[in-house]
PDB file of C-alpha atoms and ligand atoms in Angstrom:
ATOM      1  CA  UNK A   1      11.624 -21.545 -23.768  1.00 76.00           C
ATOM      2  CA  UNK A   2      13.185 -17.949 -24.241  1.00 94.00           C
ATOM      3  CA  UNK A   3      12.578 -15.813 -20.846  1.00 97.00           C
ATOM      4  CA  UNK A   4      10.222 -12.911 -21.419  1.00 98.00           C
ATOM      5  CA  UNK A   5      10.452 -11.129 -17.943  1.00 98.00           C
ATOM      6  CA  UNK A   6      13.389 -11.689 -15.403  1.00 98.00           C
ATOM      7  CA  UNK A   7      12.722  -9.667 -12.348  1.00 98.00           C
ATOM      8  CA  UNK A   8      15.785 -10.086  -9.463  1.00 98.00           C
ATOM      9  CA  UNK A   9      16.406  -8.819  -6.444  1.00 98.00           C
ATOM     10  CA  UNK A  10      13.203  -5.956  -6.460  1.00 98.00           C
ATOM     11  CA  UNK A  11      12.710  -3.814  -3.694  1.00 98.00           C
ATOM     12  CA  UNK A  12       9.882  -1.402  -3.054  1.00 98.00           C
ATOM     13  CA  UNK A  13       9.112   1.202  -0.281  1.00 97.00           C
ATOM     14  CA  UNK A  14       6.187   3.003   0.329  1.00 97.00           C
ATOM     15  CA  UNK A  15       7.493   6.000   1.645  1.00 95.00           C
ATOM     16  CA  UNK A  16       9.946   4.941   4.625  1.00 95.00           C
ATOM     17  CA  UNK A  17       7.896   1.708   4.650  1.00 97.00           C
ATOM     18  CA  UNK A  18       9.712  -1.019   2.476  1.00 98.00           C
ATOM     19  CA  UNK A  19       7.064  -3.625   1.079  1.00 98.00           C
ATOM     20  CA  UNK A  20       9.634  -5.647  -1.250  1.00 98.00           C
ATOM     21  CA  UNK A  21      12.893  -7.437   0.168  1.00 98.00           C
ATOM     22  CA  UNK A  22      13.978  -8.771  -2.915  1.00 97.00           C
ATOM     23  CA  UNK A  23      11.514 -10.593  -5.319  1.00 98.00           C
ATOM     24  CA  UNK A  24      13.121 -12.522  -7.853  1.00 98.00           C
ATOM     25  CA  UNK A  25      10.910 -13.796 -10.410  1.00 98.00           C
ATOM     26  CA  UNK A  26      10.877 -15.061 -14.284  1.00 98.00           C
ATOM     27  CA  UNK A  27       8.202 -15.578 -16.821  1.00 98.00           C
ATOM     28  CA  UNK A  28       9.048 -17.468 -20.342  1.00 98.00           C
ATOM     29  CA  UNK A  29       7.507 -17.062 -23.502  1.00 97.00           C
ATOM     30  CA  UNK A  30       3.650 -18.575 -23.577  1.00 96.00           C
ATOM     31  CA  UNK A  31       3.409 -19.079 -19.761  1.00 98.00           C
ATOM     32  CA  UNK A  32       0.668 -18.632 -17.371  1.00 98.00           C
ATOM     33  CA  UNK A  33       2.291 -17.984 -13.766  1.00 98.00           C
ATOM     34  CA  UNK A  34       0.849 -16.928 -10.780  1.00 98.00           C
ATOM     35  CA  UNK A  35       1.478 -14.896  -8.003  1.00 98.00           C
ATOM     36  CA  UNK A  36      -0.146 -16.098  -4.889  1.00 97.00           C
ATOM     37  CA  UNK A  37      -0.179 -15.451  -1.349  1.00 96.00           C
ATOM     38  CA  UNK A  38      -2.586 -13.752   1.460  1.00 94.00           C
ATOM     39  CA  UNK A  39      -3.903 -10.310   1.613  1.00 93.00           C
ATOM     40  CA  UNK A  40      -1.036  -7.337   1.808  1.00 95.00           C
ATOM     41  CA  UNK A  41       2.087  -9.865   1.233  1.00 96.00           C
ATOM     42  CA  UNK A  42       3.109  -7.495  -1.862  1.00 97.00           C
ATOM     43  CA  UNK A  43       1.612  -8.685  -5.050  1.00 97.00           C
ATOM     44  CA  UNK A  44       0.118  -5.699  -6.146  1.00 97.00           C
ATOM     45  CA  UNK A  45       3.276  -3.863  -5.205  1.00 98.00           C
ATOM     46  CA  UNK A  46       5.358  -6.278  -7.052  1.00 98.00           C
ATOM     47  CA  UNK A  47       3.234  -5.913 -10.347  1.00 97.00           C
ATOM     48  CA  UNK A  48       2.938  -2.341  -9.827  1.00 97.00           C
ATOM     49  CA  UNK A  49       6.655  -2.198  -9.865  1.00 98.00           C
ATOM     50  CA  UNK A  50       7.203  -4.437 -12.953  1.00 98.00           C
ATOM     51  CA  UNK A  51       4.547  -2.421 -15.388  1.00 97.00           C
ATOM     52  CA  UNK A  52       5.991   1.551 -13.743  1.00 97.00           C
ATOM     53  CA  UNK A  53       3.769   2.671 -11.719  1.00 96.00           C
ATOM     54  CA  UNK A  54       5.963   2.410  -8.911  1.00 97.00           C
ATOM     55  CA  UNK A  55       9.808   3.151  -8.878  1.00 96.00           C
ATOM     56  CA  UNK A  56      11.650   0.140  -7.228  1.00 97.00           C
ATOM     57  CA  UNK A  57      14.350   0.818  -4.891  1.00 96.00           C
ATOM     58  CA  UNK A  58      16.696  -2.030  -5.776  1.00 97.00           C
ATOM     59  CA  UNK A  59      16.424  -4.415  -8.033  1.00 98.00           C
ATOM     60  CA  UNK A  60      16.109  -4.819 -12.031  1.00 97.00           C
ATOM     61  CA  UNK A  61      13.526  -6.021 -13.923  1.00 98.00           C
ATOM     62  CA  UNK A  62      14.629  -7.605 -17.899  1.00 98.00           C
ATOM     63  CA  UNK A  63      11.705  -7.584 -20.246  1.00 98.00           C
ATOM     64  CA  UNK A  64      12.933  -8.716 -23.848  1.00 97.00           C
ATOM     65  CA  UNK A  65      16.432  -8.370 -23.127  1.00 96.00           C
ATOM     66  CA  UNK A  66      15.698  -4.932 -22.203  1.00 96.00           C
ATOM     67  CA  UNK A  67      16.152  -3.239 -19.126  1.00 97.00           C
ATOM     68  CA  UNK A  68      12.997  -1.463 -17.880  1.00 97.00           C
ATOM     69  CA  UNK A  69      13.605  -0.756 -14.262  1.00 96.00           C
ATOM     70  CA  UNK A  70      12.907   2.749 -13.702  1.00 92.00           C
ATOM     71  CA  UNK A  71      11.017   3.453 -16.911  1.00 96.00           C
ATOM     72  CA  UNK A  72       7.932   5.088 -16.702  1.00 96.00           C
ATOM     73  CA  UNK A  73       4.495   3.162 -17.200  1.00 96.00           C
ATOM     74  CA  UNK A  74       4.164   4.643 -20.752  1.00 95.00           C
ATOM     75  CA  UNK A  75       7.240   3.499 -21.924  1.00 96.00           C
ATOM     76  CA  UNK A  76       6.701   0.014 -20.280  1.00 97.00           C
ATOM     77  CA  UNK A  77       3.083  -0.238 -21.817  1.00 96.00           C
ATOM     78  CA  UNK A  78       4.556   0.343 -25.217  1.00 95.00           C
ATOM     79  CA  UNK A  79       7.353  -2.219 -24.435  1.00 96.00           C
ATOM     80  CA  UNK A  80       4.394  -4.783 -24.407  1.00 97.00           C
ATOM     81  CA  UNK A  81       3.006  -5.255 -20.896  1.00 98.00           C
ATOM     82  CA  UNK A  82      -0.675  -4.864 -20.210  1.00 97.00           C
ATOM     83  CA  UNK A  83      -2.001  -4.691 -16.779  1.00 97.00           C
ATOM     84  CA  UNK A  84      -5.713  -5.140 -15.883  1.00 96.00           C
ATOM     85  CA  UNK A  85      -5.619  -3.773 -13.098  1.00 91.00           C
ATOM     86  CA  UNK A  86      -7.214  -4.238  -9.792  1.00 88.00           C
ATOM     87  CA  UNK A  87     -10.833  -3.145 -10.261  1.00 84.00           C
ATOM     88  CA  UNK A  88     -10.799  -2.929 -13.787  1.00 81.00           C
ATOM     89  CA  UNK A  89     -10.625   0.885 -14.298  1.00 87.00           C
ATOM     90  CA  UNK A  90     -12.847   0.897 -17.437  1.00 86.00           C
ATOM     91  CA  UNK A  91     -13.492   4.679 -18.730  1.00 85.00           C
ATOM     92  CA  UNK A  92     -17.290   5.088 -17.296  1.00 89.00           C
ATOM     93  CA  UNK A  93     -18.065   7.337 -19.755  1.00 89.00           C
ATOM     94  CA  UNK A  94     -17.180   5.828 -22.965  1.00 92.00           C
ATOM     95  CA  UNK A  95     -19.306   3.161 -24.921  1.00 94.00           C
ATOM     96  CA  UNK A  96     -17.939  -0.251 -25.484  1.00 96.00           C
ATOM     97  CA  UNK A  97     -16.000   0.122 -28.727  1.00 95.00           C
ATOM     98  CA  UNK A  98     -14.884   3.333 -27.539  1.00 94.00           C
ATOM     99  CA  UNK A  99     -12.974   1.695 -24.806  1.00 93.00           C
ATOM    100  CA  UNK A 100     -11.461  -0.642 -26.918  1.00 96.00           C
ATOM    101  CA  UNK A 101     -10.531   1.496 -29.551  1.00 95.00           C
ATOM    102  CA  UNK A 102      -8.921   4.236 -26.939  1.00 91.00           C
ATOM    103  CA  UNK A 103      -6.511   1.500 -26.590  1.00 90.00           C
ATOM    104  CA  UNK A 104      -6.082   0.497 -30.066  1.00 92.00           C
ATOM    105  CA  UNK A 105      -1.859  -0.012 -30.830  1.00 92.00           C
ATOM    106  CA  UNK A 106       0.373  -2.824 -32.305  1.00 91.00           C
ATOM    107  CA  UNK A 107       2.768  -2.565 -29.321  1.00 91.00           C
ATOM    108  CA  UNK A 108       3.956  -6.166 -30.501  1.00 89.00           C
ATOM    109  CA  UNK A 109       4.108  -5.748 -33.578  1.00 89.00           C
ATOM    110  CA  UNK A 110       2.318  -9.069 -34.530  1.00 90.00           C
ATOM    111  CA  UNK A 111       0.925  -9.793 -38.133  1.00 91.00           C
ATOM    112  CA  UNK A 112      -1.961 -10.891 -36.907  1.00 92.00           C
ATOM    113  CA  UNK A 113      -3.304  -8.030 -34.537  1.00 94.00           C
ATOM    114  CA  UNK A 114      -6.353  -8.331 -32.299  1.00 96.00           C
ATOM    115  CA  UNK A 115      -8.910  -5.836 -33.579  1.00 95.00           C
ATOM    116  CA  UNK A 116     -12.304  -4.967 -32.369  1.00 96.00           C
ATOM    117  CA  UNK A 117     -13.991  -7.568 -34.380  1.00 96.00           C
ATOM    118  CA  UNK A 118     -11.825 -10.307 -32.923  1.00 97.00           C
ATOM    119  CA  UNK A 119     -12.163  -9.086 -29.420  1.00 97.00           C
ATOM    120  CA  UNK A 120     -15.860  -9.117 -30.103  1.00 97.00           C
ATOM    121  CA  UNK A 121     -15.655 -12.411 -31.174  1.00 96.00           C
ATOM    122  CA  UNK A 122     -13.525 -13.523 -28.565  1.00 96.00           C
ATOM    123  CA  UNK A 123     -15.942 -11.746 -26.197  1.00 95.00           C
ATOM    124  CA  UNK A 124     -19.389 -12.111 -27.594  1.00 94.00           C
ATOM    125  CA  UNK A 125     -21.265 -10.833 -24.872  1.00 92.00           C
ATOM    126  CA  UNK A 126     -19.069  -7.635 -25.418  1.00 95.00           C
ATOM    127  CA  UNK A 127     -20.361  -7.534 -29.145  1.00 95.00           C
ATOM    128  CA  UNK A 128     -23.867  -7.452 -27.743  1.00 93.00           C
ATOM    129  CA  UNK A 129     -23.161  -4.381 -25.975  1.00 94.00           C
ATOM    130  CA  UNK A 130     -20.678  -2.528 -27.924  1.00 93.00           C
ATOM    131  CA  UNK A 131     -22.928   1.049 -27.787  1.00 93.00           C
ATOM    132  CA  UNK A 132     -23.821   0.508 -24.029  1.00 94.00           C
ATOM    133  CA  UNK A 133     -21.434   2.649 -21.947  1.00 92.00           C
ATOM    134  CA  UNK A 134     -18.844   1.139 -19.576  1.00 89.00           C
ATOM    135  CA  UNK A 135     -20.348   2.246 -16.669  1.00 88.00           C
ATOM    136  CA  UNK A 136     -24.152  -0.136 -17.400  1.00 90.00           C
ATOM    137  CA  UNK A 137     -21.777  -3.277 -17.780  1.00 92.00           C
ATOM    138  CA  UNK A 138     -22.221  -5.909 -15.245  1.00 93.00           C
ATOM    139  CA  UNK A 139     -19.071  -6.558 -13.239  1.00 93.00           C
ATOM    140  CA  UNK A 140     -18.303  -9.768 -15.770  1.00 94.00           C
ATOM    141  CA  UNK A 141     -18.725  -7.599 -18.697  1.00 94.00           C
ATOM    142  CA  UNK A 142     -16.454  -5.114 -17.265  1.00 94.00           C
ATOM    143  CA  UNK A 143     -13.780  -7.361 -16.547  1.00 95.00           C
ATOM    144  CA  UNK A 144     -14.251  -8.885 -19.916  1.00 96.00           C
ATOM    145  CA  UNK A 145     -13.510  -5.086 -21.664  1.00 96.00           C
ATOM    146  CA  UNK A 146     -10.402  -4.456 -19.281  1.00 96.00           C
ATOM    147  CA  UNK A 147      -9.357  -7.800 -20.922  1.00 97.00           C
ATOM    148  CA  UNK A 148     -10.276  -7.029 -24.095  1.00 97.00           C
ATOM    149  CA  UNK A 149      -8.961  -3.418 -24.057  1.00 96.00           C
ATOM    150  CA  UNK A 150      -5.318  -4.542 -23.117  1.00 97.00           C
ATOM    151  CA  UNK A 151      -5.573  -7.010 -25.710  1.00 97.00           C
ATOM    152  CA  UNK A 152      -6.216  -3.878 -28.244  1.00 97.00           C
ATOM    153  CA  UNK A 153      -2.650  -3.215 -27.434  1.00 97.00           C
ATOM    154  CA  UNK A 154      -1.681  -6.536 -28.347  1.00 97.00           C
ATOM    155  CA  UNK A 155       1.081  -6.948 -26.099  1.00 97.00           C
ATOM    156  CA  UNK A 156       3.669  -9.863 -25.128  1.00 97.00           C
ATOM    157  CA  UNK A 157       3.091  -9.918 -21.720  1.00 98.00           C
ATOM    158  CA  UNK A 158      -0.479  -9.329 -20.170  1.00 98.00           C
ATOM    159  CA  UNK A 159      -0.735  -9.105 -16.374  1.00 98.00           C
ATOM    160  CA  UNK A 160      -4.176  -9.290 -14.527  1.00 98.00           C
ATOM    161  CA  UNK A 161      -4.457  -8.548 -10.585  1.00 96.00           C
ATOM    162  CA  UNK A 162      -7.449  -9.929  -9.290  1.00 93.00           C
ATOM    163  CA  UNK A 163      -9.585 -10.535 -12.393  1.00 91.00           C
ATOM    164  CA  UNK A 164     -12.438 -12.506 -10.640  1.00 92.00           C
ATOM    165  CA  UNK A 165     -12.806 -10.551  -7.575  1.00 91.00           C
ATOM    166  CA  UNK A 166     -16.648 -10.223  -7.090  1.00 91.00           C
ATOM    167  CA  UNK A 167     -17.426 -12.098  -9.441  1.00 93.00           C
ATOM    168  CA  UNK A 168     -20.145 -14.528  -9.204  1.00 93.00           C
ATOM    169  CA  UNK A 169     -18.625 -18.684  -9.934  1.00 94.00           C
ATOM    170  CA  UNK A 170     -20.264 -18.856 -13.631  1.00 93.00           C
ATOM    171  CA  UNK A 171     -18.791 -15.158 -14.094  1.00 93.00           C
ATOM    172  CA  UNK A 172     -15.369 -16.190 -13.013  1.00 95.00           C
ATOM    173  CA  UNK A 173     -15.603 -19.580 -14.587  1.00 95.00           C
ATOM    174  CA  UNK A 174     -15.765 -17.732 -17.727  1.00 94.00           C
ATOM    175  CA  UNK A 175     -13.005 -15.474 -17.010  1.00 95.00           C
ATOM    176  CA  UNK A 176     -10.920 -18.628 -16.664  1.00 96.00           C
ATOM    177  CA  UNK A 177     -11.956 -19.925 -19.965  1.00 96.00           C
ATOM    178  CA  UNK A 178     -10.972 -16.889 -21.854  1.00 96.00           C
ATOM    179  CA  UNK A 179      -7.260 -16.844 -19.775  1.00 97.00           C
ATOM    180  CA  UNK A 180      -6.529 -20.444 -20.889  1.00 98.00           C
ATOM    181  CA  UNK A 181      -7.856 -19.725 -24.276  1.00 97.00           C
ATOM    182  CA  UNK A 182      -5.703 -16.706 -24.203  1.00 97.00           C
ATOM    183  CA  UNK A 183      -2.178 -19.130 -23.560  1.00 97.00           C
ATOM    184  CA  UNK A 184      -3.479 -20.966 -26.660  1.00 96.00           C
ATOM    185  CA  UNK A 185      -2.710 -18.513 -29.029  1.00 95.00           C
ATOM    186  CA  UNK A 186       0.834 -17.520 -27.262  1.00 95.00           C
ATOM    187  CA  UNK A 187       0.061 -15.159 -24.921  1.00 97.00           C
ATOM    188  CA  UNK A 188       2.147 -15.071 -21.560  1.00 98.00           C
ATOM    189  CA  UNK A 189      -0.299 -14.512 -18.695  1.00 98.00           C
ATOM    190  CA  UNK A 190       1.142 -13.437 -15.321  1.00 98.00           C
ATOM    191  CA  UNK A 191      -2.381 -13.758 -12.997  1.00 98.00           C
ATOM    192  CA  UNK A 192      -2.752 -12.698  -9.243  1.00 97.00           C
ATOM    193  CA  UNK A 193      -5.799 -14.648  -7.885  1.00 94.00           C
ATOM    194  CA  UNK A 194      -6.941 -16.079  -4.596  1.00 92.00           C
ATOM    195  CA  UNK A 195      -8.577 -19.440  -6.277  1.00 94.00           C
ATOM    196  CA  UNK A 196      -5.985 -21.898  -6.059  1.00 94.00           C
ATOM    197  CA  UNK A 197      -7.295 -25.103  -6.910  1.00 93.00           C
ATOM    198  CA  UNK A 198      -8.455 -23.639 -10.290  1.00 95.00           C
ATOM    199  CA  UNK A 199      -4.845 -21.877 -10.756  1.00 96.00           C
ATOM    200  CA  UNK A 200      -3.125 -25.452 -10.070  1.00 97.00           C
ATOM    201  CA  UNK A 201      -5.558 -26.365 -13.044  1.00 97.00           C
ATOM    202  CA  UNK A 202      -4.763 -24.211 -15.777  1.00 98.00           C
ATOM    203  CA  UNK A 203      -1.113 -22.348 -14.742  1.00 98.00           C
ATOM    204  CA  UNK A 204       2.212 -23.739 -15.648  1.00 98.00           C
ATOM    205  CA  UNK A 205       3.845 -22.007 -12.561  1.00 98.00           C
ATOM    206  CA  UNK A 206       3.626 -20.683  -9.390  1.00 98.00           C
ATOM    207  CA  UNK A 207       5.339 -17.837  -7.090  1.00 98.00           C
ATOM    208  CA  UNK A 208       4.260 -17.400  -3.284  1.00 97.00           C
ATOM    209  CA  UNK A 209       4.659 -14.426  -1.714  1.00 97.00           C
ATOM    210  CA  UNK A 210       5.153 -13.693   2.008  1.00 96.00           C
ATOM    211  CA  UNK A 211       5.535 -10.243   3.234  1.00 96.00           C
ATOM    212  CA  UNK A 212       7.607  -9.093   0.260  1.00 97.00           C
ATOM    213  CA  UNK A 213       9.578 -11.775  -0.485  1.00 97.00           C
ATOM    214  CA  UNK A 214       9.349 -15.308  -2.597  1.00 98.00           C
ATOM    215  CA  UNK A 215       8.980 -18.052  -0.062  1.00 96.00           C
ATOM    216  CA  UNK A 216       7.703 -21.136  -2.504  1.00 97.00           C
ATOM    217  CA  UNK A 217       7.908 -21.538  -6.226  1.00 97.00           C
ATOM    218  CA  UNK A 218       7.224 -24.204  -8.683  1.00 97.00           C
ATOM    219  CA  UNK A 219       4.855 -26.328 -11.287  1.00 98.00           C
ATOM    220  CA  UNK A 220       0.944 -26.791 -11.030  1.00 97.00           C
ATOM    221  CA  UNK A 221       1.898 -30.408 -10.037  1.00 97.00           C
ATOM    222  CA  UNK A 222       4.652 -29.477  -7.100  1.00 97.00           C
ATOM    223  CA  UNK A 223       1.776 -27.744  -5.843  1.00 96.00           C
ATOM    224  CA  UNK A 224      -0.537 -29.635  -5.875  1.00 96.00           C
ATOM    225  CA  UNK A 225       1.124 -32.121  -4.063  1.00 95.00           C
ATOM    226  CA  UNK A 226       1.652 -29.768  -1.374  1.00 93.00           C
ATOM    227  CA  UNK A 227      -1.556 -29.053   0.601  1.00 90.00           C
ATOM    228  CA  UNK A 228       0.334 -27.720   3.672  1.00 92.00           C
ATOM    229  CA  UNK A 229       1.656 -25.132   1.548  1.00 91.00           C
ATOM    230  CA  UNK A 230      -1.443 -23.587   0.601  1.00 90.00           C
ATOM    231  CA  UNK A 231      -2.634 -23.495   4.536  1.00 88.00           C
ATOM    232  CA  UNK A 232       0.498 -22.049   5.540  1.00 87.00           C
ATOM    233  CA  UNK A 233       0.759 -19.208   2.884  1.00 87.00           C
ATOM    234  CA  UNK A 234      -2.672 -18.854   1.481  1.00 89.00           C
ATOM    235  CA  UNK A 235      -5.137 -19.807   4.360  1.00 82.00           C
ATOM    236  CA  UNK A 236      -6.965 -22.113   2.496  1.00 78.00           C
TER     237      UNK A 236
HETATM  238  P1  ATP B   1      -3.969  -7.299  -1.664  1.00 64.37           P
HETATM  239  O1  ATP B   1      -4.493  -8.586  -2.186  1.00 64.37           O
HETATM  240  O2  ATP B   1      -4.610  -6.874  -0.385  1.00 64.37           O
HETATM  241  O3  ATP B   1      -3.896  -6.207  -2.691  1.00 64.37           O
HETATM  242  P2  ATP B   1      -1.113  -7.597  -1.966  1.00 64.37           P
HETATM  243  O4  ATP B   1      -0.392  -8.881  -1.736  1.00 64.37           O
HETATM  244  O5  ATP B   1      -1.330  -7.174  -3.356  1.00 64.37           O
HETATM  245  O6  ATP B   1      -2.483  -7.639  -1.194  1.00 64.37           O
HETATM  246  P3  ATP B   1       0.150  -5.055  -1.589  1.00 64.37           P
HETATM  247  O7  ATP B   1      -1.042  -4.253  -1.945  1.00 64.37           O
HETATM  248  O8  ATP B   1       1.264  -5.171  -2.560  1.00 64.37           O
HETATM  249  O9  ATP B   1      -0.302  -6.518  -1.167  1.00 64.37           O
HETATM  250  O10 ATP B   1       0.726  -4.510  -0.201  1.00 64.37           O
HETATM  251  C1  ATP B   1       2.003  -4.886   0.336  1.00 64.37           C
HETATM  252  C2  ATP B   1       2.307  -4.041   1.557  1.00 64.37           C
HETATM  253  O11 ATP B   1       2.454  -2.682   1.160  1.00 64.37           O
HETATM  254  C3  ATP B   1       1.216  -4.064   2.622  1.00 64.37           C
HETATM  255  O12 ATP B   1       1.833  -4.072   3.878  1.00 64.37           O
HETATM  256  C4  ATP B   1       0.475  -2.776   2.387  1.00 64.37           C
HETATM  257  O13 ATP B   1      -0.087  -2.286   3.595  1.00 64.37           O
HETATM  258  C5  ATP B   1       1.561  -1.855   1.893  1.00 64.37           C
HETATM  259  N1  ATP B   1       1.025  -0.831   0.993  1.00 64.37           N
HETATM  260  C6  ATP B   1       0.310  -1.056  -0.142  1.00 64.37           C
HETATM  261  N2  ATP B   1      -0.021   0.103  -0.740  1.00 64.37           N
HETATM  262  C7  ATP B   1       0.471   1.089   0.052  1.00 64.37           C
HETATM  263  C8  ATP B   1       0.469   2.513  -0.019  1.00 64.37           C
HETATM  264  N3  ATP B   1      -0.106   3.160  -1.034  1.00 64.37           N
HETATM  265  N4  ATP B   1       1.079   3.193   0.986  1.00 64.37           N
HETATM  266  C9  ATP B   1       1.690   2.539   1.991  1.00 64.37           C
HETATM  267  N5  ATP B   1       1.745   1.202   2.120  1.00 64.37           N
HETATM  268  C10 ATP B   1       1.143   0.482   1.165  1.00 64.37           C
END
């Protein structure tokens, strides 16, 4: 399979505070990988450096053959990478199909574009709701419109840190449902989440991350053969 995203060698500082030592990571086309590890080890920091919102320090990051290190988040969004991002960040104010249609773009230039009926059919729950403003969502629903709202972009590449945090098990199990039904149509899913067991379940591969650098990776099955990896690295 073609490689979508080839990240090598990133470093990232916070101020004189360096939180990256050189992450070196690849995604191919129609994979769901994961980045895992315990709290503050630098996933955030690592996504936040792929999609722009942080300048790396060293490093390059390949999306599409393109380089994209150093571009800003605008340009990288329109390149075809959509973040939902840690806690969601839904416009408040705006109903339902307002927040999907703020986002509305062909950024992959696919024939068959997601549009707000699909996304309401993909999300029914979302079609239920559509004139209800972001803000009287419960936390699934919200999660489901940062989902769908990326997917308005219809990128190549969608990223999501910590989709199922707070959610309640149903909530999340749903969440997961819509990911793997997401890989089904082609969509390459790069997913930061603390639930292991589930990840080994439905992810094709796996990056650990240890203070800002890549200490394991591998298949579902490597991992799941190794329990002592998931005490030493993810305290489970
Ligand atoms: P979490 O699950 O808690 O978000 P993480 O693996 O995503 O963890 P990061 O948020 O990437 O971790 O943090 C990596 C390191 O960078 C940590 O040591 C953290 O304290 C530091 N860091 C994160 N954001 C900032 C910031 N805005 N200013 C300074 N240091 C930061």
């Amino acid at each position: 399979m073609t490689v979508l995203l080839s990240v090598e060698r990133l470093e990232t500082c916070y101020g004189a505070s360096q939180a990256l030592f050189g992450i070196d990571l690849a995604i191919r086309e129609g994979e769901m990988v994961t980045l895992l590890g315990r709290n503050g080890m630098g996933k955030t920091t690592t996504v936040k450096s792929i999609v722009g919102l942080l300048q790396p320090r060293l490093g390059s990051i390949i999306f599409r053959g393109e380089a994209i290190t150093g571009l800003t988040a605008d340009r990288i969004g329109r390149a075809g990478i959509g973040l939902v991002p840690e806690g969601r960040q839904i416009f408040p104010n705006l109903s339902v199909r307002e927040n999907l249609l703020a986002w509305r773009s062909n950024r992959s230039g696919t024939s068959q574009p997601w549009t707000l009926d699909k996304v309401f059919a993909f999300f029914p729950s979302l079609a239920d709701r559509q004139s209800h403003m972001g803000n009287q969502l419960s936390g699934g629903e919200q999660q489901m419109l940062a989902i769908g709202r990326v997917l308005m972009t219809n990128p190549h590449l969608m990223i999501l840190d910590e989709a199922t945090e707070g959610l309640a098990p149903l909530v999340r199990a749903d969440i997961w449902r819509c990911l793997v039904a997401l890989k089904e149509t082609g969509l390459a899913l790069l997913v930061i989440d603390k639930y292991v067991r589930t990840l080994i379940g439905i992810a094709d591969r796996h990056y650990i991350i240890e203070r800002g650098r890549v200490e394991w990776q591998g298949s579902s099955s490597a991992l799941s053969q190794q329990p002592e990896l998931w005490q030493r690295y993810l305290g489970v």
